[in-house]
């Protein structure tokens, strides 16, 4: 894997615990990726290297970058050397990460995380326009996506999945990336 972008629009209704936004990981494994929102409004970005420990593969923004009841555009990128976090078109974190990434074979979860194969840490809030790409978007692309207000599905050969949540009701969402 040469790069990754994980993007979502989220409006949390509470910020008293860690919750998943987009994840493909399991708490019992050192593989996968996860974008989450934690207590007091920090954003966390996990990239598994297959060997841990968690402190070397999880990076967090300062508290307060996400607020209750407000829509936020979250973007986490990794270009093979550096992890970056963006909130509402502004870069809020940057960390060196030159590890090989091990994605494992975990289920993808939108609005949740995984532990021992079960979904948990559910988002209590709204979620829209979730996108996973196999490359890191640059600052201009991220700012353009933010300016678009989550109304345009992601397109291109780098898009691994795009879930708009246009269904608005029901238990199934459709990947519109094909």
CSV table of N, CA and C in Angstrom, one decimal:
chain,number,residue,atom,x,y,z
A,1,UNK,N,0.8,-1.2,0.0
A,1,UNK,CA,0.0,0.0,0.0
A,1,UNK,C,0.9,1.2,0.0
A,2,UNK,N,0.6,2.2,-0.9
A,2,UNK,CA,1.4,3.4,-1.1
A,2,UNK,C,0.8,4.6,-0.4
A,3,UNK,N,-0.5,4.5,-0.1
A,3,UNK,CA,-1.2,5.7,0.5
A,3,UNK,C,-2.6,5.3,0.8
A,4,UNK,N,-3.2,6.2,1.6
A,4,UNK,CA,-4.6,6.0,2.0
A,4,UNK,C,-5.2,7.4,2.4
A,5,UNK,N,-6.5,7.5,2.0
A,5,UNK,CA,-7.3,8.6,2.5
A,5,UNK,C,-8.6,8.0,3.1
A,6,UNK,N,-9.0,8.5,4.2
A,6,UNK,CA,-10.3,8.1,4.9
A,6,UNK,C,-11.0,9.4,5.1
A,7,UNK,N,-12.2,9.5,4.6
A,7,UNK,CA,-13.0,10.8,4.6
A,7,UNK,C,-14.4,10.5,5.0
A,8,UNK,N,-15.0,11.4,5.8
A,8,UNK,CA,-16.4,11.3,6.2
A,8,UNK,C,-16.9,12.7,6.7
A,9,UNK,N,-18.2,12.9,6.6
A,9,UNK,CA,-18.9,14.0,7.2
A,9,UNK,C,-19.6,13.4,8.4
A,10,UNK,N,-19.4,14.0,9.6
A,10,UNK,CA,-20.0,13.4,10.8
A,10,UNK,C,-20.6,14.6,11.7
A,11,UNK,N,-21.7,14.3,12.3
A,11,UNK,CA,-22.3,15.2,13.3
A,11,UNK,C,-22.6,14.4,14.5
A,12,UNK,N,-21.7,14.4,15.5
A,12,UNK,CA,-21.9,13.6,16.7
A,12,UNK,C,-22.9,14.3,17.7
A,13,UNK,N,-23.7,13.4,18.4
A,13,UNK,CA,-24.6,13.9,19.4
A,13,UNK,C,-24.1,13.8,20.8
A,14,UNK,N,-22.9,13.2,20.9
A,14,UNK,CA,-22.3,13.1,22.2
A,14,UNK,C,-20.8,12.9,22.0
A,15,UNK,N,-20.0,13.3,22.9
A,15,UNK,CA,-18.5,13.2,22.9
A,15,UNK,C,-17.9,12.7,24.2
A,16,UNK,N,-18.5,11.7,24.8
A,16,UNK,CA,-18.1,11.2,26.1
A,16,UNK,C,-17.3,9.9,26.0
A,17,UNK,N,-17.0,9.4,24.8
A,17,UNK,CA,-16.3,8.1,24.7
A,17,UNK,C,-15.8,8.0,23.2
A,18,UNK,N,-14.9,7.1,23.0
A,18,UNK,CA,-14.3,6.8,21.7
A,18,UNK,C,-15.4,6.1,20.9
A,19,UNK,N,-15.6,6.6,19.6
A,19,UNK,CA,-16.5,6.0,18.7
A,19,UNK,C,-15.9,5.9,17.3
A,20,UNK,N,-16.3,4.9,16.5
A,20,UNK,CA,-15.8,4.7,15.2
A,20,UNK,C,-16.6,5.6,14.2
A,21,UNK,N,-15.8,6.1,13.2
A,21,UNK,CA,-16.4,6.8,12.1
A,21,UNK,C,-16.3,5.9,10.9
A,22,UNK,N,-15.1,5.5,10.5
A,22,UNK,CA,-14.9,4.5,9.5
A,22,UNK,C,-13.7,3.6,10.0
A,23,UNK,N,-13.9,2.3,10.0
A,23,UNK,CA,-12.9,1.4,10.5
A,23,UNK,C,-12.9,0.1,9.8
A,24,UNK,N,-11.7,-0.4,9.7
A,24,UNK,CA,-11.5,-1.8,9.1
A,24,UNK,C,-10.3,-2.3,10.0
A,25,UNK,N,-10.7,-2.6,11.3
A,25,UNK,CA,-9.8,-3.1,12.3
A,25,UNK,C,-10.5,-3.9,13.3
A,26,UNK,N,-9.7,-4.4,14.2
A,26,UNK,CA,-10.2,-5.1,15.4
A,26,UNK,C,-9.3,-4.8,16.6
A,27,UNK,N,-9.9,-4.4,17.7
A,27,UNK,CA,-9.1,-4.0,18.8
A,27,UNK,C,-8.1,-5.1,19.3
A,28,UNK,N,-8.3,-6.3,18.9
A,28,UNK,CA,-7.4,-7.4,19.3
A,28,UNK,C,-6.3,-7.6,18.3
A,29,UNK,N,-6.2,-6.8,17.3
A,29,UNK,CA,-5.2,-7.0,16.2
A,29,UNK,C,-4.4,-5.7,16.0
A,30,UNK,N,-3.2,-5.9,15.5
A,30,UNK,CA,-2.4,-4.7,15.1
A,30,UNK,C,-2.4,-4.4,13.7
A,31,UNK,N,-3.5,-4.8,13.0
A,31,UNK,CA,-3.7,-4.6,11.6
A,31,UNK,C,-5.0,-3.8,11.3
A,32,UNK,N,-5.0,-3.1,10.1
A,32,UNK,CA,-6.2,-2.4,9.7
A,32,UNK,C,-6.0,-0.9,9.8
A,33,UNK,N,-7.1,-0.2,9.7
A,33,UNK,CA,-7.2,1.3,9.9
A,33,UNK,C,-8.4,1.7,10.6
A,34,UNK,N,-8.4,2.8,11.2
A,34,UNK,CA,-9.6,3.4,11.8
A,34,UNK,C,-9.5,4.9,11.9
A,35,UNK,N,-10.6,5.5,11.7
A,35,UNK,CA,-10.8,6.9,11.9
A,35,UNK,C,-11.9,7.0,13.0
A,36,UNK,N,-11.7,7.7,14.1
A,36,UNK,CA,-12.6,7.7,15.2
A,36,UNK,C,-12.6,9.1,15.8
A,37,UNK,N,-13.7,9.3,16.6
A,37,UNK,CA,-13.8,10.6,17.4
A,37,UNK,C,-13.8,10.1,18.8
A,38,UNK,N,-13.1,10.8,19.6
A,38,UNK,CA,-13.0,10.4,21.0
A,38,UNK,C,-13.5,11.5,22.0
A,39,UNK,N,-13.4,11.1,23.3
A,39,UNK,CA,-13.8,12.0,24.4
A,39,UNK,C,-13.3,13.4,24.2
A,40,UNK,N,-14.2,14.3,24.4
A,40,UNK,CA,-13.9,15.8,24.4
A,40,UNK,C,-13.6,16.2,23.0
A,41,UNK,N,-13.9,15.5,21.9
A,41,UNK,CA,-13.8,15.9,20.6
A,41,UNK,C,-12.5,15.9,19.9
A,42,UNK,N,-11.6,14.9,20.3
A,42,UNK,CA,-10.4,14.7,19.5
A,42,UNK,C,-10.7,13.7,18.4
A,43,UNK,N,-9.9,13.7,17.3
A,43,UNK,CA,-10.0,12.8,16.2
A,43,UNK,C,-8.8,11.9,16.2
A,44,UNK,N,-9.0,10.6,16.1
A,44,UNK,CA,-7.9,9.6,16.1
A,44,UNK,C,-7.8,8.9,14.8
A,45,UNK,N,-6.6,8.6,14.4
A,45,UNK,CA,-6.3,7.9,13.2
A,45,UNK,C,-5.3,6.7,13.5
A,46,UNK,N,-5.8,5.5,13.3
A,46,UNK,CA,-5.0,4.3,13.5
A,46,UNK,C,-4.7,3.7,12.2
A,47,UNK,N,-3.4,3.3,12.0
A,47,UNK,CA,-2.9,2.5,10.9
A,47,UNK,C,-2.1,1.4,11.5
A,48,UNK,N,-2.5,0.2,11.2
A,48,UNK,CA,-1.9,-1.0,11.8
A,48,UNK,C,-0.6,-1.4,11.0
A,49,UNK,N,0.4,-1.7,11.8
A,49,UNK,CA,1.7,-2.2,11.2
A,49,UNK,C,1.9,-3.7,11.4
A,50,UNK,N,0.9,-4.3,12.0
A,50,UNK,CA,1.0,-5.8,12.2
A,50,UNK,C,1.7,-6.2,13.5
A,51,UNK,N,2.3,-5.2,14.2
A,51,UNK,CA,3.1,-5.5,15.3
A,51,UNK,C,2.9,-4.6,16.5
A,52,UNK,N,2.3,-3.5,16.4
A,52,UNK,CA,2.0,-2.6,17.5
A,52,UNK,C,3.2,-1.9,18.0
A,53,UNK,N,3.3,-1.4,19.2
A,53,UNK,CA,2.1,-1.2,20.1
A,53,UNK,C,1.3,-0.1,19.7
A,54,UNK,N,0.1,0.0,20.3
A,54,UNK,CA,-0.9,1.0,19.9
A,54,UNK,C,-0.3,2.4,19.9
A,55,UNK,N,0.5,2.8,20.9
A,55,UNK,CA,1.0,4.2,21.0
A,55,UNK,C,1.8,4.6,19.7
A,56,UNK,N,2.4,3.6,19.0
A,56,UNK,CA,3.1,3.9,17.8
A,56,UNK,C,2.3,4.0,16.6
A,57,UNK,N,1.1,3.6,16.6
A,57,UNK,CA,0.3,3.5,15.4
A,57,UNK,C,-1.0,4.3,15.4
A,58,UNK,N,-1.4,4.8,16.6
A,58,UNK,CA,-2.6,5.6,16.8
A,58,UNK,C,-2.1,7.1,17.1
A,59,UNK,N,-2.6,8.0,16.3
A,59,UNK,CA,-2.3,9.4,16.5
A,59,UNK,C,-3.6,10.2,16.7
A,60,UNK,N,-3.6,11.2,17.6
A,60,UNK,CA,-4.8,11.9,18.0
A,60,UNK,C,-4.5,13.4,17.9
A,61,UNK,N,-5.6,14.1,17.5
A,61,UNK,CA,-5.5,15.6,17.5
A,61,UNK,C,-5.7,16.0,18.9
A,62,UNK,N,-5.6,17.3,19.1
A,62,UNK,CA,-6.0,17.9,20.4
A,62,UNK,C,-7.5,17.8,20.6
A,63,UNK,N,-8.0,17.9,21.8
A,63,UNK,CA,-9.4,17.8,22.1
A,63,UNK,C,-10.1,19.1,21.5
A,64,UNK,N,-11.4,19.0,21.3
A,64,UNK,CA,-12.1,20.2,20.9
A,64,UNK,C,-12.2,20.5,19.4
A,65,UNK,N,-11.6,19.7,18.5
A,65,UNK,CA,-11.7,19.9,17.1
A,65,UNK,C,-13.0,19.5,16.5
A,66,UNK,N,-13.7,18.6,17.2
A,66,UNK,CA,-15.1,18.2,16.8
A,66,UNK,C,-16.0,18.6,18.0
A,67,UNK,N,-17.2,19.2,17.6
A,67,UNK,CA,-18.2,19.6,18.6
A,67,UNK,C,-19.5,18.9,18.4
A,68,UNK,N,-20.2,18.8,19.5
A,68,UNK,CA,-21.5,18.1,19.5
A,68,UNK,C,-22.5,18.9,18.6
A,69,UNK,N,-23.3,18.2,17.8
A,69,UNK,CA,-24.4,18.8,17.0
A,69,UNK,C,-23.9,19.6,15.8
A,70,UNK,N,-22.7,19.6,15.5
A,70,UNK,CA,-22.1,20.3,14.3
A,70,UNK,C,-21.6,19.4,13.3
A,71,UNK,N,-21.9,19.6,12.0
A,71,UNK,CA,-21.3,18.8,11.0
A,71,UNK,C,-19.9,19.1,10.8
A,72,UNK,N,-19.0,18.1,10.7
A,72,UNK,CA,-17.6,18.2,10.5
A,72,UNK,C,-17.2,17.3,9.4
A,73,UNK,N,-16.3,17.8,8.5
A,73,UNK,CA,-15.6,17.1,7.5
A,73,UNK,C,-14.3,16.6,8.0
A,74,UNK,N,-14.2,15.2,8.2
A,74,UNK,CA,-12.9,14.6,8.7
A,74,UNK,C,-12.2,13.9,7.6
A,75,UNK,N,-10.9,14.2,7.5
A,75,UNK,CA,-10.1,13.5,6.5
A,75,UNK,C,-8.8,13.1,7.1
A,76,UNK,N,-8.4,11.8,7.0
A,76,UNK,CA,-7.2,11.3,7.5
A,76,UNK,C,-6.4,10.8,6.3
A,77,UNK,N,-5.1,11.2,6.1
A,77,UNK,CA,-4.4,10.8,5.0
A,77,UNK,C,-3.0,10.2,5.4
A,78,UNK,N,-2.5,9.3,4.6
A,78,UNK,CA,-1.2,8.8,4.8
A,78,UNK,C,-0.5,8.6,3.4
A,79,UNK,N,0.6,9.2,3.2
A,79,UNK,CA,1.3,9.2,1.9
A,79,UNK,C,2.5,8.2,1.8
A,80,UNK,N,2.6,7.3,2.8
A,80,UNK,CA,3.7,6.4,2.9
A,80,UNK,C,4.8,6.9,3.8
A,81,UNK,N,4.8,8.1,4.2
A,81,UNK,CA,5.8,8.7,5.1
A,81,UNK,C,5.1,9.5,6.3
A,82,UNK,N,4.0,10.2,6.0
A,82,UNK,CA,3.4,11.1,7.0
A,82,UNK,C,1.9,10.9,7.0
A,83,UNK,N,1.4,10.8,8.3
A,83,UNK,CA,-0.1,10.8,8.5
A,83,UNK,C,-0.5,12.2,8.8
A,84,UNK,N,-1.6,12.6,8.2
A,84,UNK,CA,-2.2,14.0,8.4
A,84,UNK,C,-3.7,13.9,8.7
A,85,UNK,N,-4.1,14.8,9.6
A,85,UNK,CA,-5.5,14.9,9.9
A,85,UNK,C,-6.0,16.2,9.6
A,86,UNK,N,-7.2,16.2,8.9
A,86,UNK,CA,-7.9,17.5,8.5
A,86,UNK,C,-9.3,17.5,9.1
A,87,UNK,N,-9.7,18.7,9.6
A,87,UNK,CA,-11.1,18.9,10.1
A,87,UNK,C,-11.6,20.2,9.4
A,88,UNK,N,-12.6,20.1,8.7
A,88,UNK,CA,-13.3,21.2,8.0
A,88,UNK,C,-12.3,22.0,7.1
A,89,UNK,N,-11.5,21.2,6.4
A,89,UNK,CA,-10.6,21.8,5.4
A,89,UNK,C,-9.3,22.4,6.0
A,90,UNK,N,-9.1,22.2,7.3
A,90,UNK,CA,-7.9,22.7,7.9
A,90,UNK,C,-7.1,21.6,8.5
A,91,UNK,N,-5.8,21.5,8.2
A,91,UNK,CA,-4.9,20.5,8.8
A,91,UNK,C,-4.8,20.7,10.3
A,92,UNK,N,-5.1,19.7,11.1
A,92,UNK,CA,-5.0,19.8,12.6
A,92,UNK,C,-4.0,18.9,13.2
A,93,UNK,N,-3.3,18.1,12.4
A,93,UNK,CA,-2.4,17.2,12.9
A,93,UNK,C,-1.5,16.6,11.8
A,94,UNK,N,-0.2,16.3,12.2
A,94,UNK,CA,0.7,15.7,11.3
A,94,UNK,C,1.7,14.9,12.1
A,95,UNK,N,2.0,13.6,11.7
A,95,UNK,CA,2.9,12.7,12.4
A,95,UNK,C,3.7,11.9,11.4
A,96,UNK,N,5.0,11.7,11.6
A,96,UNK,CA,5.8,10.8,10.8
A,96,UNK,C,5.3,9.4,11.0
A,97,UNK,N,5.1,8.6,9.9
A,97,UNK,CA,4.7,7.2,10.0
A,97,UNK,C,5.2,6.5,8.7
A,98,UNK,N,6.4,5.9,8.9
A,98,UNK,CA,7.1,5.3,7.7
A,98,UNK,C,7.0,3.8,7.8
A,99,UNK,N,6.1,3.3,8.6
A,99,UNK,CA,5.9,1.8,8.8
A,99,UNK,C,5.2,1.2,7.6
A,100,UNK,N,5.4,0.0,7.4
A,100,UNK,CA,4.6,-0.8,6.4
A,100,UNK,C,3.2,-1.0,7.0
A,101,UNK,N,2.2,-0.7,6.3
A,101,UNK,CA,0.8,-0.9,6.8
A,101,UNK,C,0.3,-2.3,6.5
A,102,UNK,N,-0.3,-2.9,7.5
A,102,UNK,CA,-0.9,-4.2,7.4
A,102,UNK,C,-2.4,-4.0,7.5
A,103,UNK,N,-3.2,-4.2,6.5
A,103,UNK,CA,-4.6,-4.0,6.5
A,103,UNK,C,-5.4,-5.1,7.2
A,104,UNK,N,-4.8,-6.3,7.2
A,104,UNK,CA,-5.5,-7.4,7.8
A,104,UNK,C,-6.7,-7.8,6.9
A,105,UNK,N,-7.6,-8.5,7.5
A,105,UNK,CA,-8.8,-9.0,6.8
A,105,UNK,C,-10.1,-8.7,7.6
A,106,UNK,N,-10.1,-7.6,8.3
A,106,UNK,CA,-11.2,-7.3,9.1
A,106,UNK,C,-12.4,-6.7,8.3
A,107,UNK,N,-13.6,-6.7,8.9
A,107,UNK,CA,-14.7,-6.2,8.2
A,107,UNK,C,-14.6,-4.6,8.3
A,108,UNK,N,-15.2,-4.0,7.2
A,108,UNK,CA,-15.3,-2.6,7.2
A,108,UNK,C,-16.5,-2.2,8.0
A,109,UNK,N,-16.4,-1.1,8.8
A,109,UNK,CA,-17.5,-0.7,9.6
A,109,UNK,C,-17.7,0.8,9.4
A,110,UNK,N,-18.9,1.3,9.2
A,110,UNK,CA,-19.2,2.7,9.1
A,110,UNK,C,-20.0,3.1,10.3
A,111,UNK,N,-19.4,4.0,11.1
A,111,UNK,CA,-20.1,4.4,12.4
A,111,UNK,C,-19.9,3.5,13.5
A,112,UNK,N,-18.8,2.7,13.5
A,112,UNK,CA,-18.5,1.7,14.5
A,112,UNK,C,-17.0,1.3,14.4
A,113,UNK,N,-16.6,0.5,15.5
A,113,UNK,CA,-15.3,-0.1,15.5
A,113,UNK,C,-15.5,-1.6,15.7
A,114,UNK,N,-14.5,-2.4,15.7
A,114,UNK,CA,-14.6,-3.8,16.0
A,114,UNK,C,-13.7,-4.3,17.1
A,115,UNK,N,-14.2,-5.4,17.7
A,115,UNK,CA,-13.5,-6.1,18.8
A,115,UNK,C,-13.9,-7.5,18.8
A,116,UNK,N,-12.9,-8.4,18.6
A,116,UNK,CA,-13.2,-9.9,18.5
A,116,UNK,C,-14.3,-10.2,17.5
A,117,UNK,N,-14.3,-9.5,16.4
A,117,UNK,CA,-15.2,-9.7,15.3
A,117,UNK,C,-16.6,-9.1,15.4
A,118,UNK,N,-16.8,-8.5,16.6
A,118,UNK,CA,-18.1,-7.9,16.8
A,118,UNK,C,-18.0,-6.3,16.6
A,119,UNK,N,-19.1,-5.7,16.2
A,119,UNK,CA,-19.2,-4.3,16.1
A,119,UNK,C,-19.4,-3.7,17.5
A,120,UNK,N,-18.7,-2.6,17.8
A,120,UNK,CA,-18.9,-1.8,19.0
A,120,UNK,C,-18.5,-0.4,18.8
A,121,UNK,N,-18.5,0.4,19.9
A,121,UNK,CA,-18.1,1.8,19.8
A,121,UNK,C,-18.9,2.5,18.7
A,122,UNK,N,-20.2,2.4,18.8
A,122,UNK,CA,-21.1,2.9,17.8
A,122,UNK,C,-21.2,4.4,17.9
A,123,UNK,N,-21.2,5.1,16.7
A,123,UNK,CA,-21.3,6.5,16.7
A,123,UNK,C,-22.8,6.9,17.0
A,124,UNK,N,-23.0,7.8,18.0
A,124,UNK,CA,-24.3,8.3,18.3
A,124,UNK,C,-24.3,9.7,17.6
A,125,UNK,N,-24.8,9.7,16.3
A,125,UNK,CA,-24.7,10.9,15.5
A,125,UNK,C,-25.1,10.6,14.1
A,126,UNK,N,-24.9,11.5,13.2
A,126,UNK,CA,-25.2,11.4,11.8
A,126,UNK,C,-23.8,11.2,11.0
A,127,UNK,N,-23.9,10.5,9.9
A,127,UNK,CA,-22.8,10.1,9.1
A,127,UNK,C,-23.2,10.3,7.7
A,128,UNK,N,-22.3,10.8,6.9
A,128,UNK,CA,-22.5,11.0,5.4
A,128,UNK,C,-21.2,11.0,4.6
A,129,UNK,N,-21.3,10.7,3.4
A,129,UNK,CA,-20.2,10.7,2.4
A,129,UNK,C,-18.9,10.1,2.9
A,130,UNK,N,-19.0,8.8,3.3
A,130,UNK,CA,-17.8,8.1,3.7
A,130,UNK,C,-17.0,7.6,2.5
A,131,UNK,N,-15.7,7.9,2.5
A,131,UNK,CA,-14.9,7.6,1.3
A,131,UNK,C,-13.6,7.0,1.8
A,132,UNK,N,-13.1,5.9,1.1
A,132,UNK,CA,-11.8,5.3,1.3
A,132,UNK,C,-11.1,5.3,-0.1
A,133,UNK,N,-9.9,5.8,-0.1
A,133,UNK,CA,-9.1,5.9,-1.3
A,133,UNK,C,-7.7,5.2,-1.1
A,134,UNK,N,-7.1,4.8,-2.2
A,134,UNK,CA,-5.8,4.1,-2.0
A,134,UNK,C,-4.6,5.1,-2.3
A,135,UNK,N,-4.9,6.3,-2.1
A,135,UNK,CA,-3.8,7.3,-2.1
A,135,UNK,C,-4.1,8.5,-1.2
A,136,UNK,N,-3.2,9.3,-0.9
A,136,UNK,CA,-3.4,10.5,0.0
A,136,UNK,C,-3.8,11.7,-0.8
A,137,UNK,N,-5.0,12.2,-0.5
A,137,UNK,CA,-5.4,13.5,-1.1
A,137,UNK,C,-4.4,14.6,-0.7
A,138,UNK,N,-4.2,15.6,-1.5
A,138,UNK,CA,-3.4,16.7,-1.1
A,138,UNK,C,-4.3,17.8,-0.6
A,139,UNK,N,-3.7,18.9,-0.1
A,139,UNK,CA,-4.4,20.0,0.6
A,139,UNK,C,-5.5,20.6,-0.3
A,140,UNK,N,-5.2,20.8,-1.6
A,140,UNK,CA,-6.1,21.4,-2.5
A,140,UNK,C,-7.3,20.5,-2.7
A,141,UNK,N,-7.1,19.2,-2.9
A,141,UNK,CA,-8.2,18.3,-3.0
A,141,UNK,C,-9.1,18.2,-1.8
A,142,UNK,N,-8.5,18.2,-0.6
A,142,UNK,CA,-9.2,18.2,0.6
A,142,UNK,C,-10.1,19.4,0.8
A,143,UNK,N,-9.5,20.6,0.5
A,143,UNK,CA,-10.3,21.8,0.6
A,143,UNK,C,-11.4,21.9,-0.4
A,144,UNK,N,-11.2,21.3,-1.6
A,144,UNK,CA,-12.2,21.3,-2.6
A,144,UNK,C,-13.4,20.3,-2.1
A,145,UNK,N,-13.0,19.2,-1.5
A,145,UNK,CA,-14.0,18.3,-1.0
A,145,UNK,C,-14.8,18.9,0.1
A,146,UNK,N,-14.1,19.7,1.0
A,146,UNK,CA,-14.8,20.4,2.1
A,146,UNK,C,-15.8,21.5,1.5
A,147,UNK,N,-15.3,22.2,0.5
A,147,UNK,CA,-16.2,23.3,-0.1
A,147,UNK,C,-17.4,22.7,-0.8
A,148,UNK,N,-17.3,21.4,-1.2
A,148,UNK,CA,-18.4,20.7,-1.8
A,148,UNK,C,-19.5,20.3,-0.9
A,149,UNK,N,-19.3,20.4,0.4
A,149,UNK,CA,-20.2,20.1,1.5
A,149,UNK,C,-20.8,18.7,1.5
A,150,UNK,N,-20.0,17.8,1.0
A,150,UNK,CA,-20.4,16.4,1.0
A,150,UNK,C,-21.5,16.0,0.0
A,151,UNK,N,-21.7,16.8,-1.0
A,151,UNK,CA,-22.8,16.6,-1.9
A,151,UNK,C,-22.4,15.8,-3.2
A,152,UNK,N,-21.1,15.7,-3.4
A,152,UNK,CA,-20.7,15.1,-4.6
A,152,UNK,C,-19.9,13.8,-4.3
A,153,UNK,N,-20.4,12.6,-4.8
A,153,UNK,CA,-19.7,11.4,-4.5
A,153,UNK,C,-18.3,11.4,-5.0
A,154,UNK,N,-17.4,10.7,-4.4
A,154,UNK,CA,-16.0,10.6,-4.8
A,154,UNK,C,-16.0,9.7,-6.1
A,155,UNK,N,-15.2,10.1,-7.0
A,155,UNK,CA,-15.0,9.4,-8.3
A,155,UNK,C,-13.5,9.2,-8.6
A,156,UNK,N,-13.2,8.2,-9.4
A,156,UNK,CA,-11.9,8.0,-9.8
A,156,UNK,C,-11.4,6.6,-9.5
A,157,UNK,N,-10.3,6.2,-10.2
A,157,UNK,CA,-9.8,4.8,-10.0
A,157,UNK,C,-9.2,4.6,-8.6
A,158,UNK,N,-8.9,5.7,-7.9
A,158,UNK,CA,-8.3,5.6,-6.6
A,158,UNK,C,-9.3,5.3,-5.5
A,159,UNK,N,-10.6,5.5,-5.8
A,159,UNK,CA,-11.7,5.3,-4.8
A,159,UNK,C,-12.0,3.8,-4.6
A,160,UNK,N,-11.7,3.4,-3.4
A,160,UNK,CA,-12.0,2.0,-3.0
A,160,UNK,C,-13.4,1.8,-2.6
A,161,UNK,N,-14.1,2.8,-2.1
A,161,UNK,CA,-15.4,2.8,-1.7
A,161,UNK,C,-16.0,4.2,-1.4
A,162,UNK,N,-17.3,4.4,-1.7
A,162,UNK,CA,-17.9,5.6,-1.4
A,162,UNK,C,-19.3,5.4,-1.0
A,163,UNK,N,-19.7,5.7,0.2
A,163,UNK,CA,-21.0,5.5,0.8
A,163,UNK,C,-21.6,6.9,1.1
A,164,UNK,N,-22.6,7.3,0.3
A,164,UNK,CA,-23.2,8.6,0.4
A,164,UNK,C,-24.2,8.7,1.5
A,165,UNK,N,-24.9,7.6,1.9
A,165,UNK,CA,-26.0,7.5,2.8
A,165,UNK,C,-27.2,8.3,2.2
A,166,UNK,N,-27.3,8.3,0.9
A,166,UNK,CA,-28.5,8.9,0.3
A,166,UNK,C,-29.7,8.2,0.5
A,167,UNK,N,-29.6,6.9,1.0
A,167,UNK,CA,-30.8,6.1,1.2
A,167,UNK,C,-31.7,6.7,2.3
A,168,UNK,N,-31.0,7.3,3.3
A,168,UNK,CA,-31.7,8.0,4.4
A,168,UNK,C,-32.5,7.1,5.4
A,169,UNK,N,-32.9,5.9,4.9
A,169,UNK,CA,-33.7,5.0,5.8
A,169,UNK,C,-33.2,3.6,5.5
A,170,UNK,N,-33.5,2.7,6.5
A,170,UNK,CA,-33.2,1.3,6.3
A,170,UNK,C,-31.9,0.9,7.0
A,171,UNK,N,-31.5,-0.4,6.7
A,171,UNK,CA,-30.3,-0.9,7.4
A,171,UNK,C,-29.2,-1.2,6.4
A,172,UNK,N,-29.4,-0.9,5.1
A,172,UNK,CA,-28.3,-1.1,4.1
A,172,UNK,C,-27.9,0.2,3.4
A,173,UNK,N,-26.7,0.3,3.2
A,173,UNK,CA,-26.1,1.5,2.4
A,173,UNK,C,-25.4,0.9,1.2
A,174,UNK,N,-25.4,1.7,0.2
A,174,UNK,CA,-24.8,1.3,-1.1
A,174,UNK,C,-23.5,2.0,-1.4
A,175,UNK,N,-22.5,1.2,-1.8
A,175,UNK,CA,-21.3,1.7,-2.3
A,175,UNK,C,-21.5,2.2,-3.7
A,176,UNK,N,-21.3,3.5,-3.9
A,176,UNK,CA,-21.5,4.1,-5.2
A,176,UNK,C,-20.2,4.3,-6.0
A,177,UNK,N,-19.1,3.7,-5.6
A,177,UNK,CA,-17.8,3.9,-6.2
A,177,UNK,C,-17.6,3.2,-7.5
A,178,UNK,N,-18.5,2.3,-7.9
A,178,UNK,CA,-18.3,1.6,-9.2
A,178,UNK,C,-18.6,2.4,-10.4
